Structures are given as C-alpha cells and as structure tokens.
Short mmCIF file of C-alpha atoms in Angstrom, two decimals:
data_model
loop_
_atom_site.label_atom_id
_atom_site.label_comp_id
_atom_site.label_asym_id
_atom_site.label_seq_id
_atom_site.Cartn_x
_atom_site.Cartn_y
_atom_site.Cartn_z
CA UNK Q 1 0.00 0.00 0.00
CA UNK Q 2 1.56 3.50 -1.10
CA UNK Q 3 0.74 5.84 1.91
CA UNK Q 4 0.30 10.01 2.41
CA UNK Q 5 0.94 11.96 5.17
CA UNK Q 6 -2.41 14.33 6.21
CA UNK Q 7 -1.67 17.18 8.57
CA UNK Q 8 -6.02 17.13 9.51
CA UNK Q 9 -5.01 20.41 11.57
CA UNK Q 10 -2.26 21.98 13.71
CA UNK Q 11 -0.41 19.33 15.47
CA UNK Q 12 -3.10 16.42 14.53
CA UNK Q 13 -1.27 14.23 11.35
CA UNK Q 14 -2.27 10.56 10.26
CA UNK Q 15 -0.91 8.74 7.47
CA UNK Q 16 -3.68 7.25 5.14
CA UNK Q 17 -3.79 5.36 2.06
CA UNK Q 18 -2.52 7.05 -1.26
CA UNK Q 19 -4.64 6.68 -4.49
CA UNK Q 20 -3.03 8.70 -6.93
CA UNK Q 21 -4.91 10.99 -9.31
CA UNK Q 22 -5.19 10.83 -12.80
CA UNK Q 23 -4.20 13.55 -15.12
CA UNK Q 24 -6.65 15.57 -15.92
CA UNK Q 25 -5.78 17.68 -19.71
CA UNK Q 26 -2.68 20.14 -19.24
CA UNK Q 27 -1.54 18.15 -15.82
CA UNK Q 28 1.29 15.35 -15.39
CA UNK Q 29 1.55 12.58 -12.65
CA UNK Q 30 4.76 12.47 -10.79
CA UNK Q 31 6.20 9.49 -9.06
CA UNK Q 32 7.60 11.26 -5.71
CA UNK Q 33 11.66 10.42 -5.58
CA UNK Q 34 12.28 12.53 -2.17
CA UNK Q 35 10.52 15.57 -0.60
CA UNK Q 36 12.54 17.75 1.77
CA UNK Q 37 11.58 19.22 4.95
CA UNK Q 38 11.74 23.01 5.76
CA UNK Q 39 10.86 25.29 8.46
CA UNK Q 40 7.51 26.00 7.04
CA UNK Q 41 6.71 22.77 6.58
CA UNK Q 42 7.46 22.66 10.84
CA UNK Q 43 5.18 25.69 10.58
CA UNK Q 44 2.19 23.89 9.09
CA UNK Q 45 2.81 21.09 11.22
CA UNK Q 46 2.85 23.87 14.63
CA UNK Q 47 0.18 26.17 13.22
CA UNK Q 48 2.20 28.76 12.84
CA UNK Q 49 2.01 29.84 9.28
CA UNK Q 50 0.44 33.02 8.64
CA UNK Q 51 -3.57 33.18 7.97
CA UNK Q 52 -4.52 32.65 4.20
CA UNK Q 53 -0.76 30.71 3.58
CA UNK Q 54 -1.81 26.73 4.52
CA UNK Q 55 -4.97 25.34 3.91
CA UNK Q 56 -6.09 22.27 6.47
CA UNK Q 57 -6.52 19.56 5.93
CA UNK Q 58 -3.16 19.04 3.71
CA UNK Q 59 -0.59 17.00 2.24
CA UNK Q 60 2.72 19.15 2.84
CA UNK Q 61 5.45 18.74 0.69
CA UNK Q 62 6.68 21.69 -1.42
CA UNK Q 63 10.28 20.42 -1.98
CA UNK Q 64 10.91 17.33 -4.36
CA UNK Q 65 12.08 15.63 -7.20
CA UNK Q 66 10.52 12.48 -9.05
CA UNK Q 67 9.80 11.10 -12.44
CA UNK Q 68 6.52 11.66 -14.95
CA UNK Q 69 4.57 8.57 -14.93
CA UNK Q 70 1.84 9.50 -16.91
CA UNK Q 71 0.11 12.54 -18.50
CA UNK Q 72 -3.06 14.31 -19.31
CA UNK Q 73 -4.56 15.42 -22.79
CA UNK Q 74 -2.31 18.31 -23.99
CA UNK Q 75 1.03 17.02 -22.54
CA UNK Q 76 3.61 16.28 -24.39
CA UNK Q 77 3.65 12.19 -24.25
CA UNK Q 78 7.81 13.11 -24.35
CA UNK Q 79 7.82 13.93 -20.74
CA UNK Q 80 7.18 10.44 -19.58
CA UNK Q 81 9.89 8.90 -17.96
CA UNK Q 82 12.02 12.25 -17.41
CA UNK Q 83 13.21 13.23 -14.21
CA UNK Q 84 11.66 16.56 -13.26
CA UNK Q 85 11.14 18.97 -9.99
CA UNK Q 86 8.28 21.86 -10.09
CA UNK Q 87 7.22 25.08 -9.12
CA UNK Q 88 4.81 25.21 -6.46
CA UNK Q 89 3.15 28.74 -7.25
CA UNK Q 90 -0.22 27.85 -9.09
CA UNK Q 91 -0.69 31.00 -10.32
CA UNK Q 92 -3.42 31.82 -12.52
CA UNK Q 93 -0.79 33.12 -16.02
CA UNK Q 94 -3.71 36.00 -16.89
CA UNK Q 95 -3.57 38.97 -14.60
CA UNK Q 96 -0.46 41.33 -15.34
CA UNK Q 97 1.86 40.01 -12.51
CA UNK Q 98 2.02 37.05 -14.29
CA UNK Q 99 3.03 37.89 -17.89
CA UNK Q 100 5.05 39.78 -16.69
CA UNK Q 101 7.28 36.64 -15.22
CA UNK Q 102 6.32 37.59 -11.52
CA UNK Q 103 4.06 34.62 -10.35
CA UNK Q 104 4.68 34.56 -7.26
CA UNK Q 105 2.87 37.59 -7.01
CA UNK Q 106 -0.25 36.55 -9.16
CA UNK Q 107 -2.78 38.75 -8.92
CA UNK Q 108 -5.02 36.18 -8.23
CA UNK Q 109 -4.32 35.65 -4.81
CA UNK Q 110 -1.98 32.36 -3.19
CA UNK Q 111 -1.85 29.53 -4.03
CA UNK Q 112 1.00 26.70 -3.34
CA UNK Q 113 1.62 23.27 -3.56
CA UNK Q 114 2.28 21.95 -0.11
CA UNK Q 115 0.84 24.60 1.43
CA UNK Q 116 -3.12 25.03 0.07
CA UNK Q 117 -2.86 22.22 -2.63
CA UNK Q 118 -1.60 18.60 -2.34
CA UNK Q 119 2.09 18.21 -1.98
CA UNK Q 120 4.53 15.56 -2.55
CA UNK Q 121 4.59 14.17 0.91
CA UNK Q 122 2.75 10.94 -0.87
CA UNK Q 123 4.00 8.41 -3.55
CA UNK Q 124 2.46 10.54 -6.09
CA UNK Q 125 1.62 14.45 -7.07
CA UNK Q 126 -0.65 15.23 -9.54
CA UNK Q 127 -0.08 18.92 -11.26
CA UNK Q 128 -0.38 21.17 -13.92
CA UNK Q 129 2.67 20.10 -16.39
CA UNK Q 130 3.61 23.54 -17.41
CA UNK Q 131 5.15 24.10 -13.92
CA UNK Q 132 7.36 21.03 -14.72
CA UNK Q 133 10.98 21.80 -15.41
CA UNK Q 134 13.11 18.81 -17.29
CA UNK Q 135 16.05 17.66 -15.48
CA UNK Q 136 19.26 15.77 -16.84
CA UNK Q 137 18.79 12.34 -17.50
CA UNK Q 138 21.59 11.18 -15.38
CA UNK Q 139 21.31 13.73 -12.51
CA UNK Q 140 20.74 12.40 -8.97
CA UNK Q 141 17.20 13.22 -7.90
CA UNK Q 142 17.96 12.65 -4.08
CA UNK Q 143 19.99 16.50 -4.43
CA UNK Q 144 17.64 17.42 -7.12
CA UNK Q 145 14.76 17.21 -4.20
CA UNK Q 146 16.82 20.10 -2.57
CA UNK Q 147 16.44 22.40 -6.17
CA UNK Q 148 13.07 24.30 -4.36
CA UNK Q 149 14.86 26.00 -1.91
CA UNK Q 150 17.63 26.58 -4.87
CA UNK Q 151 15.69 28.43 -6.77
CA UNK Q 152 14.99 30.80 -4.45
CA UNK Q 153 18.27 31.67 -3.81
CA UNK Q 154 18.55 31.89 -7.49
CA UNK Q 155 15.68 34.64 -7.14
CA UNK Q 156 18.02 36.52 -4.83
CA UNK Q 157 21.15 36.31 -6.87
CA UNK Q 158 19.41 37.68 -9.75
CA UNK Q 159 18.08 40.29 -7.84
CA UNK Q 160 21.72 41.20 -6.09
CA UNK Q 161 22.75 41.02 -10.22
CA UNK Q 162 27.03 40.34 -8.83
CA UNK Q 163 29.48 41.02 -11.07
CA UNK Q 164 32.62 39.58 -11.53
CA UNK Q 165 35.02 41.11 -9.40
CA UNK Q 166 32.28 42.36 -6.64
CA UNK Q 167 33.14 42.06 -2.90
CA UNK Q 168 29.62 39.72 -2.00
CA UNK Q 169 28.71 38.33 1.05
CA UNK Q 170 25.82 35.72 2.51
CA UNK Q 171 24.02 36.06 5.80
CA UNK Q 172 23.40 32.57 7.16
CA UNK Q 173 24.58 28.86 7.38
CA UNK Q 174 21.22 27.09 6.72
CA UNK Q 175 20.43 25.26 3.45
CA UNK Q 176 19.72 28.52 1.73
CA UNK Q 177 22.93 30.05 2.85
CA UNK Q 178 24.82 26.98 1.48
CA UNK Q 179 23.33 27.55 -1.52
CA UNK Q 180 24.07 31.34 -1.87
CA UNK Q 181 27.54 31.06 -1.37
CA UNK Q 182 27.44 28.44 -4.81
CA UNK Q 183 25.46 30.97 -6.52
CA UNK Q 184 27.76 33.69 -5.66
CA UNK Q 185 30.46 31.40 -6.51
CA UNK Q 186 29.88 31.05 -9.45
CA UNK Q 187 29.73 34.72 -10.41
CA UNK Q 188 33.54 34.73 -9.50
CA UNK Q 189 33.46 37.73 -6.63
CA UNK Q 190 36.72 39.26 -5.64
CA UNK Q 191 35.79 38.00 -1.95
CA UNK Q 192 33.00 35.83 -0.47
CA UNK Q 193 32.43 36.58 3.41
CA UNK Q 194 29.63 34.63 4.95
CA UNK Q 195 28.56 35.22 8.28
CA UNK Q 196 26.92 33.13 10.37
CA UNK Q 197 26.37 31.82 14.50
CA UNK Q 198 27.64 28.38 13.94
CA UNK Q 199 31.35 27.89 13.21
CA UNK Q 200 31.17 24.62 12.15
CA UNK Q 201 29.69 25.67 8.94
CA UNK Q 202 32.95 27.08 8.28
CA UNK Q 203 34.57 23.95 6.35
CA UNK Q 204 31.40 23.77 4.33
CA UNK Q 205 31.45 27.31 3.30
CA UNK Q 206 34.78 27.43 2.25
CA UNK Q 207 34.06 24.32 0.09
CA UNK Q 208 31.67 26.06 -1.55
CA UNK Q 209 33.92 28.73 -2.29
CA UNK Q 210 33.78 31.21 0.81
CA UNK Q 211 37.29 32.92 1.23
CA UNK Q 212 36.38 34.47 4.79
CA UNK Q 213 34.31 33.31 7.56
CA UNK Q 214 33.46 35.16 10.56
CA UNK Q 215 30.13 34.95 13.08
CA UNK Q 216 28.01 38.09 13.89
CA UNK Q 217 29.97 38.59 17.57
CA UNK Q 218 33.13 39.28 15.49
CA UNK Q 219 34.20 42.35 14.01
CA UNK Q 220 32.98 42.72 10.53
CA UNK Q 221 33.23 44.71 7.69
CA UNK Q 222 31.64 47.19 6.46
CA UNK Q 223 32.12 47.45 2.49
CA UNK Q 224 30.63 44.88 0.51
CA UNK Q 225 28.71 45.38 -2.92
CA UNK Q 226 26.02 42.67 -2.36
CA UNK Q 227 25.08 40.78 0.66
CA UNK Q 228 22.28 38.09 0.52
CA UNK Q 229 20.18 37.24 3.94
CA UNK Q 230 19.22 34.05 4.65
CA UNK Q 231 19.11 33.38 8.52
CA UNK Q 232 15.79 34.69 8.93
CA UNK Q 233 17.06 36.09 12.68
CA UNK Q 234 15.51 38.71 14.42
CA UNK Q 235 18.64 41.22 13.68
CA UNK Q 236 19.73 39.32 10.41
CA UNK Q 237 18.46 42.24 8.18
CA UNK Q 238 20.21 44.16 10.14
CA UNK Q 239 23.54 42.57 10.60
CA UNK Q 240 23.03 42.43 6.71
CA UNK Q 241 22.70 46.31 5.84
CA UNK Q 242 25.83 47.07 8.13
CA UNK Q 243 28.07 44.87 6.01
CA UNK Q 244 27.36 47.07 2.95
CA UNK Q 245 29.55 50.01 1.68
CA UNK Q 246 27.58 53.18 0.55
CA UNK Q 247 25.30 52.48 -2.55
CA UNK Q 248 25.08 48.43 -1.28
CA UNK Q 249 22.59 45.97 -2.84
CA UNK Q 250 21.02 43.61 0.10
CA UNK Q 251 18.47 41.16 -0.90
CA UNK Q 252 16.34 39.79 2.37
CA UNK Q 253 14.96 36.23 1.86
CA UNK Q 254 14.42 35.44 5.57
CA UNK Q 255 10.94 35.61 7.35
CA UNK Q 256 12.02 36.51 10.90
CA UNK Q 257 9.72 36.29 14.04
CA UNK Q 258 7.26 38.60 15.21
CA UNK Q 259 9.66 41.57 16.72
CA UNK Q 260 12.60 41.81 14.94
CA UNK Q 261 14.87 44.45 14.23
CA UNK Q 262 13.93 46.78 11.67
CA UNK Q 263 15.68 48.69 9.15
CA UNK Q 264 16.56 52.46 10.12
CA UNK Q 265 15.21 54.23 7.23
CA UNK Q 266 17.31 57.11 7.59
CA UNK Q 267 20.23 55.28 7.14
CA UNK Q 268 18.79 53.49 4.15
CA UNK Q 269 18.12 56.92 2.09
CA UNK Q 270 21.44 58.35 3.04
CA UNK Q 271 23.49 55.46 2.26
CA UNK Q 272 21.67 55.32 -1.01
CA UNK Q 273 21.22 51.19 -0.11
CA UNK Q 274 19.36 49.08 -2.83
CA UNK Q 275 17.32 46.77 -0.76
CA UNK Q 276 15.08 44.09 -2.80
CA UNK Q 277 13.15 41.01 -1.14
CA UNK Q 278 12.40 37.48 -2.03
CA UNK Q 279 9.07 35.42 -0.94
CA UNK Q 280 9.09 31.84 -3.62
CA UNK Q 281 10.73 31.31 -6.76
CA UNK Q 282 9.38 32.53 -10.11
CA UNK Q 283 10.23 31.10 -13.74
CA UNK Q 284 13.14 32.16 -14.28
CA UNK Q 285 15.05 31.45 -10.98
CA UNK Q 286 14.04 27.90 -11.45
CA UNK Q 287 14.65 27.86 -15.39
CA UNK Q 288 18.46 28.95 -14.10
CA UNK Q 289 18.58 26.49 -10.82
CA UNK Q 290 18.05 23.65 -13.30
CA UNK Q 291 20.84 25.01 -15.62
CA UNK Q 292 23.36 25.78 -12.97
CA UNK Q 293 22.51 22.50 -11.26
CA UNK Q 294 22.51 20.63 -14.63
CA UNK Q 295 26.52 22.27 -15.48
CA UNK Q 296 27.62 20.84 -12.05
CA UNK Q 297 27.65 24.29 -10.40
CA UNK Q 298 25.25 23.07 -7.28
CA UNK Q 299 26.22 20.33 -5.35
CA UNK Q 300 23.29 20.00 -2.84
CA UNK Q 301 24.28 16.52 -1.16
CA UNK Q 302 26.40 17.02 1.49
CA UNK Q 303 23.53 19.32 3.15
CA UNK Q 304 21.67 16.48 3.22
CA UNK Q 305 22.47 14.61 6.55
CA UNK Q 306 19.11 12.52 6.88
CA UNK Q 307 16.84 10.61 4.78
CA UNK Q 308 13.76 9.06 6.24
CA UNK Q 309 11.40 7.21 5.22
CA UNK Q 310 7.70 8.82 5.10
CA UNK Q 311 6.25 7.05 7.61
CA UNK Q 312 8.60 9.06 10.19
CA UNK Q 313 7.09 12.04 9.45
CA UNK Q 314 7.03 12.88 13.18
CA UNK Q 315 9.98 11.96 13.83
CA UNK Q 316 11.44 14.00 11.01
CA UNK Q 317 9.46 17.54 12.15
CA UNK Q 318 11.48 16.92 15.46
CA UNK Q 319 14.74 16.74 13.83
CA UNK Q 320 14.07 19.82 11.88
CA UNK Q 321 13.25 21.76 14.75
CA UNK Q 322 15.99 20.29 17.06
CA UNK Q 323 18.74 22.61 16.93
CA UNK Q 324 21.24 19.86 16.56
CA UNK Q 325 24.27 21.16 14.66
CA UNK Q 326 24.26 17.40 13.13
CA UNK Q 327 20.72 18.03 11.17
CA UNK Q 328 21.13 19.56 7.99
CA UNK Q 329 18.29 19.01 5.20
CA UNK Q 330 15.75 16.05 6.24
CA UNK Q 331 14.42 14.29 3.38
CA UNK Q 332 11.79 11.93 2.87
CA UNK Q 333 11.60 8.97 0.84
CA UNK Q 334 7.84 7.65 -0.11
#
C-alpha cells in the first residue's frame, strides 16, 4: 500500500492510504523520488504559518524531485519517464503580474503546492505540467529534491545582479545560505564573506567557495557590494545592511519572528542602499537552478544529513526543529 501523510489540523497528522490521481488535460503525474523538509513545513505542522498561507486539511510537501509517470490530454507524451522537480506557485498566467514573469505575485491571490494544494509528501503528485521543469537524464534526484529551496536563492542572486570582481557576502549557514555562497560562486566575486552563529559551517562554506568566515559577535566589515540574507534572525536584516559600503545591494529572503529588528530608514536613504526582497521562486530562478545545477555548479548533497522514510514524518518535524548542529536538510523517501 503506497501511503500520504495528512496534517487534519495543527499538530493532529495521520498517514492514510494514497490513491493517486489521474491527469486531468494540461496536468502530469509524478512518481515522488524525495521531498525535503523546511521550516515551514514545521510551521504547518505547529500552526504557525500566517492566515490565508496553509490550507487544512493538507498533504505538505513543497520540496521534491521524481519522475513523470503518466500525463493528461495536452502534454507532451515526451515527458514520460524524465526526471523533473516543479514550481509550487499555481498561479493563474492572466492577470499582469504574471506575464510579466512575476508569479509569485499573481494577482489572483496564493496559491502553493504543499501549502493550500496537495504536496509531494505521498507516492504521487498530480499537477499542472507547465510548472514542470526537465532535469538531466543522469542527474541524482535525491539532491535534485533540494532544487526548491535553490531556486529561491537563485531569485536573490538575480536580484543582487554580482558582477565579476564584486566584494559579495551571505548572511546565514542554513540550506539557503549553502546555496548562496554556490550561486555567488559562481559569479567569480573578488571575496565571499559569509557570516553566520555556527562555526562549524565554516569547512562547508569554504568548500563552496567562501574565502572568509566570521560569526556576527566578530568584528565585521563594512564594504561589501552585495550581501544576501538568509538566517531569517531577528537582527539578520540588520547585521546584513551594516556589512554594505555606501550604494550596497542587500536582498532579504528570511521571514524573521514577530519583533525583529527593523531597518533604520534614515540610514537606508542616506546610504543610497538598494534593498530588494524574495518570498518563492518565479520562472526564471528555477529555469536557471536547473541550468546551474545541470553544469555541475550546485552540489546539494552534502547538506543532506538525513533521509527518512515517510512514515517518520514525526519523527522527522522533530529533527528539523531540534537545533542539533548534526541536522542539515531532512528528506523523505515515499
């Protein structure tokens, strides 16, 4: 029997029998591979995701990889068989927001696989096909499960726009952090700082291609071109905007608690900073996190550091919100 996690409301799960659904015309069936666990997947789990983000009851599950099994009228038959992950904005591709590229702020309100539609926590996941994106035939889906979170790192390195030769810097160890410091990477920066509270994410970092570490109770500079937030920490957007020289570009993609430390306006306008945000990934950050990742520029595995399968669901929410310094990306395996 294939099974599906159900979170029926906050802090209330069961896992029930999985039929799959059939593909209606302009939708593709997905055999699940791996699904990854984030905070906001905790979140739903906790009830703490914002009002009008999660819709109960639900199958979470917004970060995966898998291979088309079968498709509906209007789908290329081509796709069956290929190893794909997919964007979990269903956004409506009318209003203006949406031709214009910017889906994840669709006009037509939110709506998100994982969090208001069916997610991938279940052998299969039925969706509309044109939020498919193709993946290498011989990539490894287990890191492909961690391309979600990818692309929206992707989202903030387009937004920072680095050039060659730019002092950059990342704000945060997590899985996003990792993954800023390959993006930035690959831009070849004169220097790569990342800051963070845990210095055993130091070895990683450099692997990745930091040339300076340093945590937040150190001294730190104060002249980058570009810094990218990740921690999500209630003075992370601040710790952020100090690194920058005069004329900075910060991109914030962390959601911090109720509370935290704002930014001083005044000092924004007369240090001329350029500050842009990120919420999701549209098109085109996952259109480049599938080329970057398919060129061998992302190496996502060695954040992984469990792999469960789905019937630990609890057990896997615990790890994520343990602390441990051991527990880097939890993945499931249906």
């Amino acid at each position: 029997m294939s099974s599906a996690v159900v979170i029926e409301a906050p802090g209330a799960y069961r896992l029930t029998e999985h039929t799959p659904r059939e593909p209606g015309p302009g939708e593709a069936l997905v055999r699940v591979h791996a699904v990854g666990i984030c905070g906001s997947d905790r979140e739903v789990y906790q009830g703490n995701r914002p009002e009008g983000y999660v819709r109960y009851p639900l199958t979470p599950g917004h970060e995966w990889s898998g291979t088309v099994d079968r498709v509906g009228a209007g789908v290329p038959g081509s796709l069956v068989g290929r190893k794909v992950v997919g964007e979990g904005f269903r956004n409506c591709q009318v209003c203006d927001r949406c031709h214009a590229g910017e889906t994840t702020l669709c006009g037509a309100g939110y709506e998100e696989t994982g969090f208001t539609q069916p997610g991938a926590m279940a052998a299969t996941l039925t969706l509309p096909a044109r939020l498919l994106h193709v993946l290498p035939d011989d990539c490894d889906l287990t890191a492909a499960a961690l391309l979600e979170p990818a692309a929206c790192i992707a989202a903030a390195a387009i937004k920072a726009n680095a050039l060659p030769g730019e002092r950059v810097a990342v704000v945060g160890t997590g899985t996003l952090g990792m993954f800023a410091v390959q993006f930035l990477t690959a831009g070849s920066p004169a220097e790569l700082l990342v800051v963070g509270t845990r210095g055993d994410r130091e070895a990683l970092s450099r692997q990745y291609g930091a040339t300076d570490f340093r945590t937040k109770d150190q001294e730190l500079p104060d002249d980058f071109d570009v810094v990218i937030e990740t921690a999500g920490s209630a003075d992370a957007a601040r710790v952020s905007a100090a690194l920058l020289r005069r004329g900075g570009r910060l991109v914030l993609t962390g959601i911090p608690a109720p509370g935290a430390q704002g930014l001083d306006p005044t000092e924004l306008v007369v240090r001329q900073l350029e500050v842009h945000t990120v919420f999701g990934a549209p098109p085109d950050a996952w259109a480049h996190t599938v080329r970057v990742f398919g060129a061998g520029l992302l190496d996502p595995l060695p954040l992984v550091s469990h792999e469960l399968p789905l019937e630990e669901f609890p057990q896997a929410i615990e790890l994520v919100g343990s602390g441990d310094p051991k527990v880097g990306k939890v993945l499931l395996r249906p």
